[in-house]
CSV table of C-alpha atoms in Angstrom, one decimal:
chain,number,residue,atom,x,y,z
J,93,UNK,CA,-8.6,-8.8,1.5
J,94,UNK,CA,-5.2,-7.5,2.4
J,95,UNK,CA,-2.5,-6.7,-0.2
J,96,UNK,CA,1.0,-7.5,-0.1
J,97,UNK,CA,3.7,-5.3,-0.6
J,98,UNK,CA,6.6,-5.8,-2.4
J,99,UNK,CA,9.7,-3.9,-3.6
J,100,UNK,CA,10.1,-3.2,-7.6
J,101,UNK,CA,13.6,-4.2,-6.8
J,102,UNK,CA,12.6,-7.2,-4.9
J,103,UNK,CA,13.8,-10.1,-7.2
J,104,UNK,CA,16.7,-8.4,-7.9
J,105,UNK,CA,18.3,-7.8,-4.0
J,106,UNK,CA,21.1,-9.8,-3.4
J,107,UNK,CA,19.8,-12.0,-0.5
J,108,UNK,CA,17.0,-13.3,-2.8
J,109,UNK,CA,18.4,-13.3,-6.9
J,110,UNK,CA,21.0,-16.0,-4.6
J,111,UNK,CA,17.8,-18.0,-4.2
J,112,UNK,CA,16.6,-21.3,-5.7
J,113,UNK,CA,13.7,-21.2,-7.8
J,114,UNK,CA,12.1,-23.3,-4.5
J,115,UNK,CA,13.1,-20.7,-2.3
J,116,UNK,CA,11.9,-18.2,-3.9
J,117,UNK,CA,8.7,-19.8,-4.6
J,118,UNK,CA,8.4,-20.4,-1.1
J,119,UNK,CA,9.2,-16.9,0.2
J,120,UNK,CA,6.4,-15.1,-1.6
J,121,UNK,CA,3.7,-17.9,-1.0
J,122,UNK,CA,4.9,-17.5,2.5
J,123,UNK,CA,4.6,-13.6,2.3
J,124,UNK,CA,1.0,-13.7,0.9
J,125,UNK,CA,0.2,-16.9,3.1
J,126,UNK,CA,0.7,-14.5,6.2
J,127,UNK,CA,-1.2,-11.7,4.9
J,128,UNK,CA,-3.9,-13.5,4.6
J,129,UNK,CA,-4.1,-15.4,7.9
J,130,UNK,CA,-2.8,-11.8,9.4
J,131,UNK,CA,-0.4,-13.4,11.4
J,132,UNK,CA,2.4,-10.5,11.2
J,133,UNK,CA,4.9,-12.4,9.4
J,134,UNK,CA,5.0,-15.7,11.9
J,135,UNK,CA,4.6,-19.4,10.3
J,136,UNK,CA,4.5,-22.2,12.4
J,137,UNK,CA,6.4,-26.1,12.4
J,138,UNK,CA,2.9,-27.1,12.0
J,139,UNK,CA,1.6,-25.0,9.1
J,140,UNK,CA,4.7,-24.7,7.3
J,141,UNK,CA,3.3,-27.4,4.6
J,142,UNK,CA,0.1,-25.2,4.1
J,143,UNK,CA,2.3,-21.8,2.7
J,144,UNK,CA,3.5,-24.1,-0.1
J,145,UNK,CA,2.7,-27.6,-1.2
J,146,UNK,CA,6.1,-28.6,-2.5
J,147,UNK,CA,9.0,-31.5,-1.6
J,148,UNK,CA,11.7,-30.8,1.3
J,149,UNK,CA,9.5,-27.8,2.4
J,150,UNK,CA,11.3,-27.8,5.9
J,151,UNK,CA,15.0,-28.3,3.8
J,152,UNK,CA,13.7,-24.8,1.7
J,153,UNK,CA,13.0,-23.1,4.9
J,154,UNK,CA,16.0,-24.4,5.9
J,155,UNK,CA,17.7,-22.3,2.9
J,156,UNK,CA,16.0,-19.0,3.7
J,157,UNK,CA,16.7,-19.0,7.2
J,158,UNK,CA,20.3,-19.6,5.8
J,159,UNK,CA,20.0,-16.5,3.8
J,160,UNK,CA,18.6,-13.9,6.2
J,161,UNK,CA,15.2,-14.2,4.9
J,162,UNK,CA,13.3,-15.8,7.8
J,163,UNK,CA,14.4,-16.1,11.0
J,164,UNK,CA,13.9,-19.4,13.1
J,165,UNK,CA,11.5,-19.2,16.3
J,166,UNK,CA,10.6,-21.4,19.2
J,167,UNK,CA,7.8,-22.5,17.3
J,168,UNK,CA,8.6,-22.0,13.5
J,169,UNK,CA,9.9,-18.8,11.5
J,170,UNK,CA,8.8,-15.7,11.3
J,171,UNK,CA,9.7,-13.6,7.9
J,172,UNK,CA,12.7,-11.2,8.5
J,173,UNK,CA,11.0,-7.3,8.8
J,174,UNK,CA,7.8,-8.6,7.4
J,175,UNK,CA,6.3,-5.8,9.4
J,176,UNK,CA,8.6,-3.0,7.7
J,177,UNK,CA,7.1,-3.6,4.6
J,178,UNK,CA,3.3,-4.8,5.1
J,179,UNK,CA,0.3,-3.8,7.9
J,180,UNK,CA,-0.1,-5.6,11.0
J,181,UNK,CA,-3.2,-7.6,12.0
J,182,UNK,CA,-3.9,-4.8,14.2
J,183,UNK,CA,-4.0,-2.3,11.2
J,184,UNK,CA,-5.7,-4.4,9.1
J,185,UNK,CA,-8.6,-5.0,11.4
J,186,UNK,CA,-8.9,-1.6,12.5
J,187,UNK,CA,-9.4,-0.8,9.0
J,188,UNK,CA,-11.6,-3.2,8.2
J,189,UNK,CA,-13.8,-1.8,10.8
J,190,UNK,CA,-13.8,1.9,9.5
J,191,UNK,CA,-14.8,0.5,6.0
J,192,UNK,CA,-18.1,-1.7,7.3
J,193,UNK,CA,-19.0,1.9,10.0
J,194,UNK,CA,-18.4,3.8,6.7
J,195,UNK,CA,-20.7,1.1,5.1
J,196,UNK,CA,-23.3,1.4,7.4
J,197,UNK,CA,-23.4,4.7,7.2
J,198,UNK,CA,-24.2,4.6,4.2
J,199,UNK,CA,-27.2,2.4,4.6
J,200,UNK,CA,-28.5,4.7,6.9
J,201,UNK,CA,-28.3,7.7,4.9
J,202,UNK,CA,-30.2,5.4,1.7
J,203,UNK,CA,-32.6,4.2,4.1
J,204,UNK,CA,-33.0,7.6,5.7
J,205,UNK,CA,-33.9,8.9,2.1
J,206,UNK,CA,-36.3,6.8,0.6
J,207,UNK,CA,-38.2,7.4,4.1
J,208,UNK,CA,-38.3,11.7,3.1
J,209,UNK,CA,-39.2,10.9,-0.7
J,210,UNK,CA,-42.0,8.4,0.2
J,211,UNK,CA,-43.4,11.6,2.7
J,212,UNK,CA,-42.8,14.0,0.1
J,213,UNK,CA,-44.6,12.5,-2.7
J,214,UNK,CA,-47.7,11.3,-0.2
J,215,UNK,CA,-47.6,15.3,0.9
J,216,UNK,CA,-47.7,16.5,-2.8
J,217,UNK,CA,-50.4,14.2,-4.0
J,218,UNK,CA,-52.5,15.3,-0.5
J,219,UNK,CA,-52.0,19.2,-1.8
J,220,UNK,CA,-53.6,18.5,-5.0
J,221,UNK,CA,-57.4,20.0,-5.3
J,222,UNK,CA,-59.7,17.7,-7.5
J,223,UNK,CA,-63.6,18.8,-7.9
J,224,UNK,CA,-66.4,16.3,-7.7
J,225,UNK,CA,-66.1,15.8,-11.4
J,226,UNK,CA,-62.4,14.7,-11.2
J,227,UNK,CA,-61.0,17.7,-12.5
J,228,UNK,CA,-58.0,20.0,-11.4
J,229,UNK,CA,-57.6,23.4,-12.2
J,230,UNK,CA,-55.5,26.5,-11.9
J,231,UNK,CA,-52.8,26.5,-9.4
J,232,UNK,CA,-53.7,23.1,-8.2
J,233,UNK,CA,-53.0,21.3,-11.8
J,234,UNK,CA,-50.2,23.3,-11.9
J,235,UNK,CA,-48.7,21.6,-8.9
J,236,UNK,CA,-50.4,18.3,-10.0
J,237,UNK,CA,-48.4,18.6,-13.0
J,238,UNK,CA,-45.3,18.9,-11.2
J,239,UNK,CA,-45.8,16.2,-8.9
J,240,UNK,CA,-46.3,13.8,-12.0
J,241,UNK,CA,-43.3,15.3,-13.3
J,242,UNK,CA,-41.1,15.1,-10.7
J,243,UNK,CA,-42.7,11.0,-9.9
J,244,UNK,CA,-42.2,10.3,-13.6
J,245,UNK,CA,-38.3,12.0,-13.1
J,246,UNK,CA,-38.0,9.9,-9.7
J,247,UNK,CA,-39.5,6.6,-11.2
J,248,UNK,CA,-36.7,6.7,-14.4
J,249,UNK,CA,-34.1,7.3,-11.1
J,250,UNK,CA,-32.4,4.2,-9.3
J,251,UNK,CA,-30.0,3.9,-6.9
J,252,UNK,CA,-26.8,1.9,-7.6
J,253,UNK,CA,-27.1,-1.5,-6.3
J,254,UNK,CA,-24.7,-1.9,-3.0
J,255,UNK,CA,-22.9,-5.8,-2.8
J,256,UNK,CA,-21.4,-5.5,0.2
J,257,UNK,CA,-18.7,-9.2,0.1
J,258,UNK,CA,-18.3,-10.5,3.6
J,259,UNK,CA,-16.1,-13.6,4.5
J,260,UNK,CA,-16.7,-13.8,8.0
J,261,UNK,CA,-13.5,-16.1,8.3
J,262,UNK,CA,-11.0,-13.1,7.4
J,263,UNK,CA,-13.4,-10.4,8.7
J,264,UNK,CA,-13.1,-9.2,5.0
J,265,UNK,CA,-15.8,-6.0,4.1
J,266,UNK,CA,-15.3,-5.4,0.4
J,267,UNK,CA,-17.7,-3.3,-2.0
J,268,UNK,CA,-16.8,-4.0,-5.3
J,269,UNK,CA,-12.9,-4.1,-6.9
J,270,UNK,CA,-10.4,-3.2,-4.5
J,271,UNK,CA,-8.5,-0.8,-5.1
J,272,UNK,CA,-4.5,-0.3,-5.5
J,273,UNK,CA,-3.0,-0.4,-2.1
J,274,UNK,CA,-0.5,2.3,-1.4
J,275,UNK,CA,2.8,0.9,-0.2
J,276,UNK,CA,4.1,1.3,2.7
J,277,UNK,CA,7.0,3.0,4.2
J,278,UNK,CA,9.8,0.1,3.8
J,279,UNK,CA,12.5,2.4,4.6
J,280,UNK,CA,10.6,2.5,8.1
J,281,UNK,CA,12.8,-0.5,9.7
J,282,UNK,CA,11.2,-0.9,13.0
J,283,UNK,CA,11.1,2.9,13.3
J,284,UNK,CA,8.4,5.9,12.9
J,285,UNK,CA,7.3,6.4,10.1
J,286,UNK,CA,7.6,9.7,8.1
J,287,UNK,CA,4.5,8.9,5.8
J,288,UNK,CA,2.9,11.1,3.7
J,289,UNK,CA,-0.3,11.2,6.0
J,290,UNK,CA,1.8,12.8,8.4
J,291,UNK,CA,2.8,15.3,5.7
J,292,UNK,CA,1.1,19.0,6.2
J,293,UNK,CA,-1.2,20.2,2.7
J,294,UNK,CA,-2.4,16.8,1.8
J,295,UNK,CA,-4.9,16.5,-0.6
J,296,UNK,CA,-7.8,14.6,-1.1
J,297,UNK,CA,-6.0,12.4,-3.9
J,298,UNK,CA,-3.0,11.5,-1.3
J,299,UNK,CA,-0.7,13.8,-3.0
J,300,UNK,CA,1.0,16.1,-0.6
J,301,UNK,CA,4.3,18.6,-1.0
J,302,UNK,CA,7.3,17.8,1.3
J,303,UNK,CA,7.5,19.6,3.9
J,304,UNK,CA,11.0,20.2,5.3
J,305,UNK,CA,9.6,20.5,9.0
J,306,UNK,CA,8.3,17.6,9.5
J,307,UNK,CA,10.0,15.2,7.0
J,308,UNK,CA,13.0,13.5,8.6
J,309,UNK,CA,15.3,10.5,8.2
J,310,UNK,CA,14.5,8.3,11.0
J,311,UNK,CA,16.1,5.4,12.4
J,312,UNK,CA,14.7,3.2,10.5
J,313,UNK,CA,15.6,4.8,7.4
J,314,UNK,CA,19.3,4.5,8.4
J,315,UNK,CA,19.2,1.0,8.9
J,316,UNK,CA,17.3,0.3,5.6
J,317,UNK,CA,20.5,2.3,3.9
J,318,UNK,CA,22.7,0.5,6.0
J,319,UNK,CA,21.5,-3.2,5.7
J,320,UNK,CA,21.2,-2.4,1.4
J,321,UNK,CA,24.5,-0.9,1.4
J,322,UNK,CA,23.8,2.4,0.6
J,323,UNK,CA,25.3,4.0,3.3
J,324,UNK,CA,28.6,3.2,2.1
J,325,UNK,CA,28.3,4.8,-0.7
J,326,UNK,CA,26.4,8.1,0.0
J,327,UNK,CA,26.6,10.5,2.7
J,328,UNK,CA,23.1,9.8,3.8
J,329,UNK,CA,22.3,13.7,5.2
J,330,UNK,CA,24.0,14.8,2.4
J,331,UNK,CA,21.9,13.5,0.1
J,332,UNK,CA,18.6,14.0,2.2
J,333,UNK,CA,19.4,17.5,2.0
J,334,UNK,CA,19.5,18.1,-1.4
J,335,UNK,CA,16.3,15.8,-1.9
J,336,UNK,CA,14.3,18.1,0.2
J,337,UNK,CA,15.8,21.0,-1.4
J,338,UNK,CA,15.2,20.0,-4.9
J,339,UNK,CA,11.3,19.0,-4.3
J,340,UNK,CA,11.0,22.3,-2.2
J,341,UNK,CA,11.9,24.3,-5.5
J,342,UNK,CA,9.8,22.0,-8.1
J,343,UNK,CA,7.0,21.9,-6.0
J,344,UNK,CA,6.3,18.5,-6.8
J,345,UNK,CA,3.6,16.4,-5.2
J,346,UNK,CA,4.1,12.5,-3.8
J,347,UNK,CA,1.6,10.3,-2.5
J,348,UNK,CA,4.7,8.6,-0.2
J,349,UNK,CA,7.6,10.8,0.7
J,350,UNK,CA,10.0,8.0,2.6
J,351,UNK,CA,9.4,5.6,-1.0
J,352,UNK,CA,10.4,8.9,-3.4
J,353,UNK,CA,13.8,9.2,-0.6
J,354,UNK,CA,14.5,5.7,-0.9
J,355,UNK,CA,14.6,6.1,-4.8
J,356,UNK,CA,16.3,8.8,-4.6
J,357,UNK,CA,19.0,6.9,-2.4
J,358,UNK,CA,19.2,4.6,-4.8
J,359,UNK,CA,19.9,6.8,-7.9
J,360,UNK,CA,22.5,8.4,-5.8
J,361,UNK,CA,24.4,5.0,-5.0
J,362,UNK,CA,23.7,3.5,-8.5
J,363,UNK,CA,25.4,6.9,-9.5
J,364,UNK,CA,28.5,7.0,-7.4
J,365,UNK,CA,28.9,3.0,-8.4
J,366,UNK,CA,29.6,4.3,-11.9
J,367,UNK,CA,32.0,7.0,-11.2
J,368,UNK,CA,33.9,4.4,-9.0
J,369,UNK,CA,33.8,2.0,-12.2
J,370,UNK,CA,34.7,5.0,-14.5
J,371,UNK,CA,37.8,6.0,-12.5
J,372,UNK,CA,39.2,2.7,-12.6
J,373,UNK,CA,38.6,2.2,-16.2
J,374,UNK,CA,40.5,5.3,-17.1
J,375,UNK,CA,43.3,4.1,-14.7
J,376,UNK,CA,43.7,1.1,-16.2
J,377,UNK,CA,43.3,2.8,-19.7
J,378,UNK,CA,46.2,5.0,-18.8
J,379,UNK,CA,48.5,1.9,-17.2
J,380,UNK,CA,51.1,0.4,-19.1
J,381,UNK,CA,50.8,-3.2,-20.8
J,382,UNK,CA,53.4,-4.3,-18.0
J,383,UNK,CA,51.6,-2.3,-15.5
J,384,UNK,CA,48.3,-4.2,-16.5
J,385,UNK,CA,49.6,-7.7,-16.7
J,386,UNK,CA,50.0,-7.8,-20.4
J,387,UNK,CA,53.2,-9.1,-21.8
């Protein structure tokens, strides 16, 4: 099954804290209804009352087309940069078809080894020499002795069990729990991507360093700043550079590059917010009664 991916800071962005408790209900039921259908954000007139069972459905959609949220279509809505922030149906499928090759693979390779044990063991017990009266000496009991030991070893063995899960109406291949899903690049508005598989050194864990070649602020990055209002409150290259230069230095190692930017754009604003408060709290502080409207 497909995860959905949402912002830490999602409840809390302006367009939806504004939100009725309907809308907002409605917004993530619509949000994991598409990711489960995989149809890339788009809802239709006619399945509208699907995403949510709930009165004046079409009135709440109604309120989050009104607040940027969804935007309306010849045939229903589609949610506003859906995309930016969770994998297409292409990307989903394409990985659901590495995961049941990798699967099979793996059957083969089982199968393929239960075959060269069965020969093995048929080949040892055929080596053994045995005398009329049944018994078998020297370098023959020897290996006899082995054999049993390595039967008796191979008898106590068993391979795990594999439960492969397929729903053949989502294409789902699951084995076992899923596991976290790693979030996408959301600062990647309709842009490429700057993820951190693109990113030189990585690891087998998904943690890679920064590398200031190939890490850049793309146009999609820009707009996330600009649509958040970020860019308003920090130089954007500015601030880019000193991120690169301070992970270059530590050496530190992130699984997602473009997310660890985009929190570090948001310390930055949150920061120069509070010096802009702090200044004009001192310049109150230093106003006169009259000057303050206190008579």
């Amino acid at each position: 099954m497909p995860w959905v991916r949402l912002d830490d800071r999602f409840p809390s962005h302006r367009k939806v804290a504004l939100l009725s408790d309907r809308a907002f209900r409605l917004h993530v039921s619509a949000i994991c209804w598409c990711a489960e259908n995989l149809t890339d954000g788009h809802i239709s007139d006619r399945e509208l009352p699907l995403v949510a069972h709930m009165r004046g459905v079409k009135a709440t959609a109604k309120q989050l087309e009104d607040a940027g949220l969804w935007d309306r279509t010849d045939s229903g809505w589609v949610i506003h940069d859906y995309l930016d922030y969770n994998p297409s149906r292409e990307q989903v499928t394409a990985e659901r078809k590495k995961n049941a090759e990798r699967q099979e693979r793996f059957r083969r390779r089982r199968k393929g080894a239960s075959r060269g044990s069965s020969d093995g063991s048929s080949n040892a017990a055929s080596n053994a020499v045995t005398f009329d009266n049944g018994e078998v000496t020297g370098e023959s009991k020897r290996g006899q002795t082995r054999h049993e030991d390595a039967m008796n070893a191979y008898g106590n063995f068993s391979l795990p069990e594999e439960n492969p899960q397929v729903n053949e109406s989502r294409n789902a291949v699951t084995n076992g729990a899923p596991t976290r899903p790693v979030p996408l690049s959301m600062a990647d508005v309709g842009g490429s991507s700057t993820g951190s598989s693109a990113q030189s050194g990585q690891r087998p864990d998904g943690l890679a360093p920064i590398d200031a070649d190939n890490f850049r602020v793309t146009d999609g990055m820009r707009r996330w700043a600009k649509r958040d209002g970020y860019s308003d409150l920090v130089d954007i290259d500015h601030a880019t550079a000193q991120f690169v230069s301070h992970y270059r230095s530590t050496g530190a190692r992130r699984s997602s590059w473009p997310d660890a930017w985009q929190k570090w754009i948001r310390d930055d604003a949150k920061k120069a917010t509070d010096r802009q408060a702090g200044r004009h709290l001192r310049a109150v502080a230093g106003q006169t009664p009259e000057e303050r409207g206190i008579f």
